[in-house]
C-alpha cells in the first residue's frame, strides 16, 4: 500500500546512455512532481504535471522528458546522460497543503 | 535571493531534550504554505508538518510543532523529547505559486540533526 513508488531505486549507467525512471502514486492526487537532489543535498523542482498536463518546467535541459500516461503515473526519461546528471531523483504527488515523496532513485553516471 | 534560509547546517541535541530548527522565508505572496520534511540516512523524504499562511494556530503533529511567526517570516520546527531516531537531515520548504499559477515547493539547504544518547 505504498503511497508514492519509484523504480528503480538505484541506476548506474554509462555516459551517453538513455534511461527512464518510473513513478506511480495511489493517493488520488491530480498533481505530480519530479525533484532533483544534488550531491550537496539541495532539492530543486524539475517538472510538475496536473492531470497529465505539464504545468511546471524549471529550465531543465531538454534531454529530460517527463511523460504522464495517466494522473497516477509520471515517468522521467533522460537522453544522452552526462556526469552532471548524477543525483537522487524524487517523484512526489500532492495537494496544496501536502506533498508526499517517493523513495528516490539514485542515478550514477560513470 | 534565498527564499528559504536554514542558518544551521548542523545541530546536536541530547536525547529527551527539545530542539528548535530555524527556518526563515521570503515571499510577497499573501497565500503560501510552509512544510518540514525529514530525510534520514536511508534517503527517503518524510513529510512532518504543514502550516498555511492564514492558519491562526501553530501546527502540531505529535512531537513536532511549527513555531510560525508571520511578521518575522519564520517557521521554526520544534521537536520535543528528542529520540535517537530523530537523527536526520531536516528540510524547510515553502509552497510558492509558480508561473501559470501552479504551486511548487522551494526548499532550504537543510539542517543535519544529531541526537546524542
Tab-separated table of C-alpha atoms in Angstrom:
chain	number	residue	atom	x	y	z
A	1	UNK	CA	0.000	0.000	0.000
A	2	UNK	CA	2.911	2.326	-0.791
A	3	UNK	CA	1.673	5.849	-1.484
A	4	UNK	CA	4.322	7.009	-3.986
A	5	UNK	CA	6.587	4.401	-5.541
A	6	UNK	CA	9.546	4.765	-7.873
A	7	UNK	CA	11.573	2.281	-9.848
A	8	UNK	CA	14.404	1.623	-9.953
A	9	UNK	CA	15.868	2.610	-6.589
A	10	UNK	CA	19.394	2.592	-7.973
A	11	UNK	CA	20.538	3.216	-11.536
A	12	UNK	CA	24.173	3.010	-12.624
A	13	UNK	CA	24.910	3.719	-16.265
A	14	UNK	CA	27.487	4.988	-18.712
A	15	UNK	CA	27.671	8.484	-20.101
A	16	UNK	CA	25.681	8.863	-23.288
A	17	UNK	CA	23.079	6.217	-22.447
A	18	UNK	CA	19.331	6.807	-22.242
A	19	UNK	CA	17.437	5.770	-19.111
A	20	UNK	CA	13.967	6.023	-17.603
A	21	UNK	CA	12.628	6.280	-14.067
A	22	UNK	CA	9.035	5.336	-13.336
A	23	UNK	CA	6.752	6.791	-10.685
A	24	UNK	CA	3.286	5.808	-9.517
A	25	UNK	CA	1.024	7.196	-6.809
A	26	UNK	CA	-2.114	5.670	-5.340
A	27	UNK	CA	-3.193	8.718	-3.339
A	28	UNK	CA	-5.623	10.029	-5.916
A	29	UNK	CA	-3.729	13.297	-6.308
A	30	UNK	CA	-4.061	15.272	-9.536
A	31	UNK	CA	-0.582	16.797	-9.342
A	32	UNK	CA	2.761	15.029	-9.548
A	33	UNK	CA	6.326	16.339	-9.486
A	34	UNK	CA	9.926	15.487	-10.214
A	35	UNK	CA	12.666	16.885	-7.975
A	36	UNK	CA	16.437	16.548	-8.204
A	37	UNK	CA	18.651	16.354	-5.119
A	38	UNK	CA	22.296	17.071	-5.836
A	39	UNK	CA	25.392	15.863	-4.026
A	40	UNK	CA	25.093	18.738	-1.532
A	41	UNK	CA	21.562	17.590	-0.670
A	42	UNK	CA	19.974	20.608	-2.338
A	43	UNK	CA	16.474	19.830	-3.649
A	44	UNK	CA	15.081	21.576	-6.684
A	45	UNK	CA	11.895	21.091	-8.618
A	46	UNK	CA	12.233	19.984	-12.221
A	47	UNK	CA	8.720	19.356	-13.508
A	48	UNK	CA	5.130	19.245	-12.433
A	49	UNK	CA	2.110	17.652	-14.075
A	50	UNK	CA	-1.514	18.284	-13.258
A	51	UNK	CA	-3.947	15.716	-14.573
A	52	UNK	CA	-1.494	14.584	-17.274
A	53	UNK	CA	-0.705	18.145	-18.368
A	54	UNK	CA	2.754	19.707	-17.940
A	55	UNK	CA	2.376	22.802	-15.761
A	56	UNK	CA	5.886	23.495	-14.465
A	57	UNK	CA	9.155	23.110	-16.359
A	58	UNK	CA	12.010	24.650	-14.438
A	59	UNK	CA	14.549	25.277	-17.217
A	60	UNK	CA	15.614	21.682	-17.276
A	61	UNK	CA	17.724	20.574	-20.288
A	62	UNK	CA	15.556	19.089	-22.998
A	63	UNK	CA	17.432	15.797	-22.599
A	64	UNK	CA	14.958	15.305	-19.739
A	65	UNK	CA	11.464	14.451	-20.896
A	66	UNK	CA	8.674	13.688	-18.442
A	67	UNK	CA	5.657	11.714	-19.542
A	68	UNK	CA	2.356	11.204	-17.762
A	69	UNK	CA	0.234	8.445	-19.300
A	70	UNK	CA	-2.440	8.998	-16.645
A	71	UNK	CA	-2.732	11.061	-13.488
A	72	UNK	CA	-1.367	8.248	-11.306
A	73	UNK	CA	1.885	7.914	-13.255
A	74	UNK	CA	4.701	10.287	-14.069
A	75	UNK	CA	7.805	8.893	-15.724
A	76	UNK	CA	11.115	10.619	-16.408
A	77	UNK	CA	13.187	9.789	-19.448
A	78	UNK	CA	16.734	11.082	-19.751
A	79	UNK	CA	18.620	11.031	-23.053
A	80	UNK	CA	22.377	11.193	-23.554
A	81	UNK	CA	23.224	11.025	-19.874
A	82	UNK	CA	26.025	13.250	-18.610
A	83	UNK	CA	28.197	13.027	-15.496
A	84	UNK	CA	26.388	16.030	-14.022
A	85	UNK	CA	23.090	14.149	-14.113
A	86	UNK	CA	24.277	12.009	-11.205
A	87	UNK	CA	21.888	12.790	-8.367
A	88	UNK	CA	18.905	11.445	-6.469
A	89	UNK	CA	15.631	11.976	-8.309
A	90	UNK	CA	12.440	12.152	-6.292
A	91	UNK	CA	8.923	11.849	-7.541
A	92	UNK	CA	6.186	13.444	-5.436
A	93	UNK	CA	2.451	13.952	-5.529
A	94	UNK	CA	0.219	16.212	-3.559
A	95	UNK	CA	-2.349	18.867	-2.905
A	96	UNK	CA	-1.964	22.452	-1.754
A	97	UNK	CA	-1.168	21.510	1.820
A	98	UNK	CA	0.912	18.406	1.371
A	99	UNK	CA	3.379	16.701	-0.914
A	100	UNK	CA	4.352	13.088	-0.436
A	101	UNK	CA	7.636	11.914	-1.870
A	102	UNK	CA	8.646	8.606	-3.342
A	103	UNK	CA	11.716	6.778	-2.009
A	104	UNK	CA	14.022	8.342	-4.593
A	105	UNK	CA	16.160	6.950	-7.418
A	106	UNK	CA	19.909	7.300	-7.060
A	107	UNK	CA	21.324	7.788	-10.546
A	108	UNK	CA	25.066	7.378	-11.024
A	109	UNK	CA	26.550	8.219	-14.407
A	110	UNK	CA	30.043	6.808	-14.991
B	1	UNK	CA	17.969	35.924	-3.209
B	2	UNK	CA	17.359	32.928	-0.981
B	3	UNK	CA	13.678	32.304	-0.464
B	4	UNK	CA	14.119	29.736	2.285
B	5	UNK	CA	17.008	30.090	4.703
B	6	UNK	CA	18.109	27.478	7.181
B	7	UNK	CA	21.040	29.015	9.022
B	8	UNK	CA	22.063	25.935	10.994
B	9	UNK	CA	23.966	23.462	8.829
B	10	UNK	CA	24.270	21.133	11.819
B	11	UNK	CA	22.736	20.822	15.268
B	12	UNK	CA	23.061	18.361	18.065
B	13	UNK	CA	20.778	17.656	20.987
B	14	UNK	CA	20.771	15.347	23.955
B	15	UNK	CA	18.208	12.557	23.892
B	16	UNK	CA	14.891	13.528	25.573
B	17	UNK	CA	15.572	17.258	25.244
B	18	UNK	CA	13.734	19.630	22.925
B	19	UNK	CA	15.399	21.202	19.891
B	20	UNK	CA	14.447	24.058	17.568
B	21	UNK	CA	15.465	24.072	13.913
B	22	UNK	CA	15.360	27.524	12.360
B	23	UNK	CA	13.759	28.498	9.076
B	24	UNK	CA	13.100	31.928	7.611
B	25	UNK	CA	11.381	32.605	4.340
B	26	UNK	CA	10.823	35.384	1.881
B	27	UNK	CA	7.716	35.851	-0.231
B	28	UNK	CA	5.393	38.633	-1.342
B	29	UNK	CA	2.531	36.219	-1.999
B	30	UNK	CA	-0.122	36.565	0.764
B	31	UNK	CA	-1.093	32.912	0.317
B	32	UNK	CA	1.671	30.413	0.931
B	33	UNK	CA	2.427	27.281	2.889
B	34	UNK	CA	5.366	26.067	4.887
B	35	UNK	CA	6.474	22.458	5.173
B	36	UNK	CA	9.039	20.488	7.094
B	37	UNK	CA	10.489	17.219	5.859
B	38	UNK	CA	12.819	14.709	7.476
B	39	UNK	CA	15.418	12.834	5.439
B	40	UNK	CA	17.084	10.020	7.389
B	41	UNK	CA	20.293	8.389	6.194
B	42	UNK	CA	18.206	5.857	4.246
B	43	UNK	CA	17.325	8.729	1.905
B	44	UNK	CA	13.544	8.947	1.825
B	45	UNK	CA	11.763	12.283	2.319
B	46	UNK	CA	9.229	12.091	5.143
B	47	UNK	CA	6.548	14.777	5.421
B	48	UNK	CA	6.369	16.047	9.005
B	49	UNK	CA	4.185	19.119	9.298
B	50	UNK	CA	2.442	21.877	7.328
B	51	UNK	CA	1.468	25.467	8.184
B	52	UNK	CA	-0.703	27.604	5.951
B	53	UNK	CA	-0.140	31.355	5.882
B	54	UNK	CA	-3.702	32.030	7.014
B	55	UNK	CA	-3.696	29.463	9.804
B	56	UNK	CA	-4.205	31.221	13.128
B	57	UNK	CA	-2.745	28.485	15.279
B	58	UNK	CA	0.671	26.890	15.118
B	59	UNK	CA	0.596	23.440	13.541
B	60	UNK	CA	1.375	20.430	15.705
B	61	UNK	CA	1.857	16.764	14.846
B	62	UNK	CA	2.800	14.584	17.788
B	63	UNK	CA	6.257	15.632	18.974
B	64	UNK	CA	6.600	18.126	16.135
B	65	UNK	CA	5.326	21.674	16.289
B	66	UNK	CA	5.845	24.593	13.957
B	67	UNK	CA	6.538	27.940	15.597
B	68	UNK	CA	5.039	30.254	12.972
B	69	UNK	CA	5.886	33.941	13.373
B	70	UNK	CA	4.399	35.591	10.325
B	71	UNK	CA	5.678	39.129	10.948
B	72	UNK	CA	9.206	37.805	11.319
B	73	UNK	CA	8.748	35.402	8.385
B	74	UNK	CA	9.963	32.484	10.401
B	75	UNK	CA	8.690	28.923	10.625
B	76	UNK	CA	10.862	27.083	13.094
B	77	UNK	CA	10.414	23.372	13.756
B	78	UNK	CA	10.353	22.300	17.395
B	79	UNK	CA	10.966	18.657	18.207
B	80	UNK	CA	10.116	17.795	21.785
B	81	UNK	CA	11.610	14.875	23.715
B	82	UNK	CA	14.221	14.036	21.060
B	83	UNK	CA	14.824	10.389	20.237
B	84	UNK	CA	17.840	8.725	18.656
B	85	UNK	CA	15.703	8.056	15.593
B	86	UNK	CA	15.285	11.793	15.064
B	87	UNK	CA	18.876	11.995	13.815
B	88	UNK	CA	18.449	13.035	10.193
B	89	UNK	CA	18.546	15.924	7.748
B	90	UNK	CA	15.606	18.313	8.113
B	91	UNK	CA	14.353	20.482	5.271
B	92	UNK	CA	12.114	23.508	5.444
B	93	UNK	CA	10.142	24.246	2.275
B	94	UNK	CA	7.722	26.897	1.092
B	95	UNK	CA	4.868	26.426	-1.335
B	96	UNK	CA	5.198	29.145	-3.905
B	97	UNK	CA	2.975	29.988	-6.820
B	98	UNK	CA	4.968	29.486	-9.984
B	99	UNK	CA	4.339	30.812	-13.466
B	100	UNK	CA	0.901	29.807	-14.663
B	101	UNK	CA	-0.455	29.965	-11.124
B	102	UNK	CA	0.575	26.454	-10.103
B	103	UNK	CA	2.224	25.570	-6.829
B	104	UNK	CA	5.754	24.331	-6.333
B	105	UNK	CA	7.942	23.745	-3.310
B	106	UNK	CA	11.108	25.748	-2.727
B	107	UNK	CA	13.494	24.042	-0.308
B	108	UNK	CA	16.071	25.320	2.137
B	109	UNK	CA	19.559	23.873	2.313
B	110	UNK	CA	18.696	21.648	5.265
B	111	UNK	CA	19.886	21.176	8.844
B	112	UNK	CA	21.568	17.977	9.934
B	113	UNK	CA	20.393	16.999	13.411
B	114	UNK	CA	22.328	14.566	15.567
B	115	UNK	CA	20.682	13.218	18.718
B	116	UNK	CA	23.179	12.047	21.325
B	117	UNK	CA	22.353	9.443	23.990
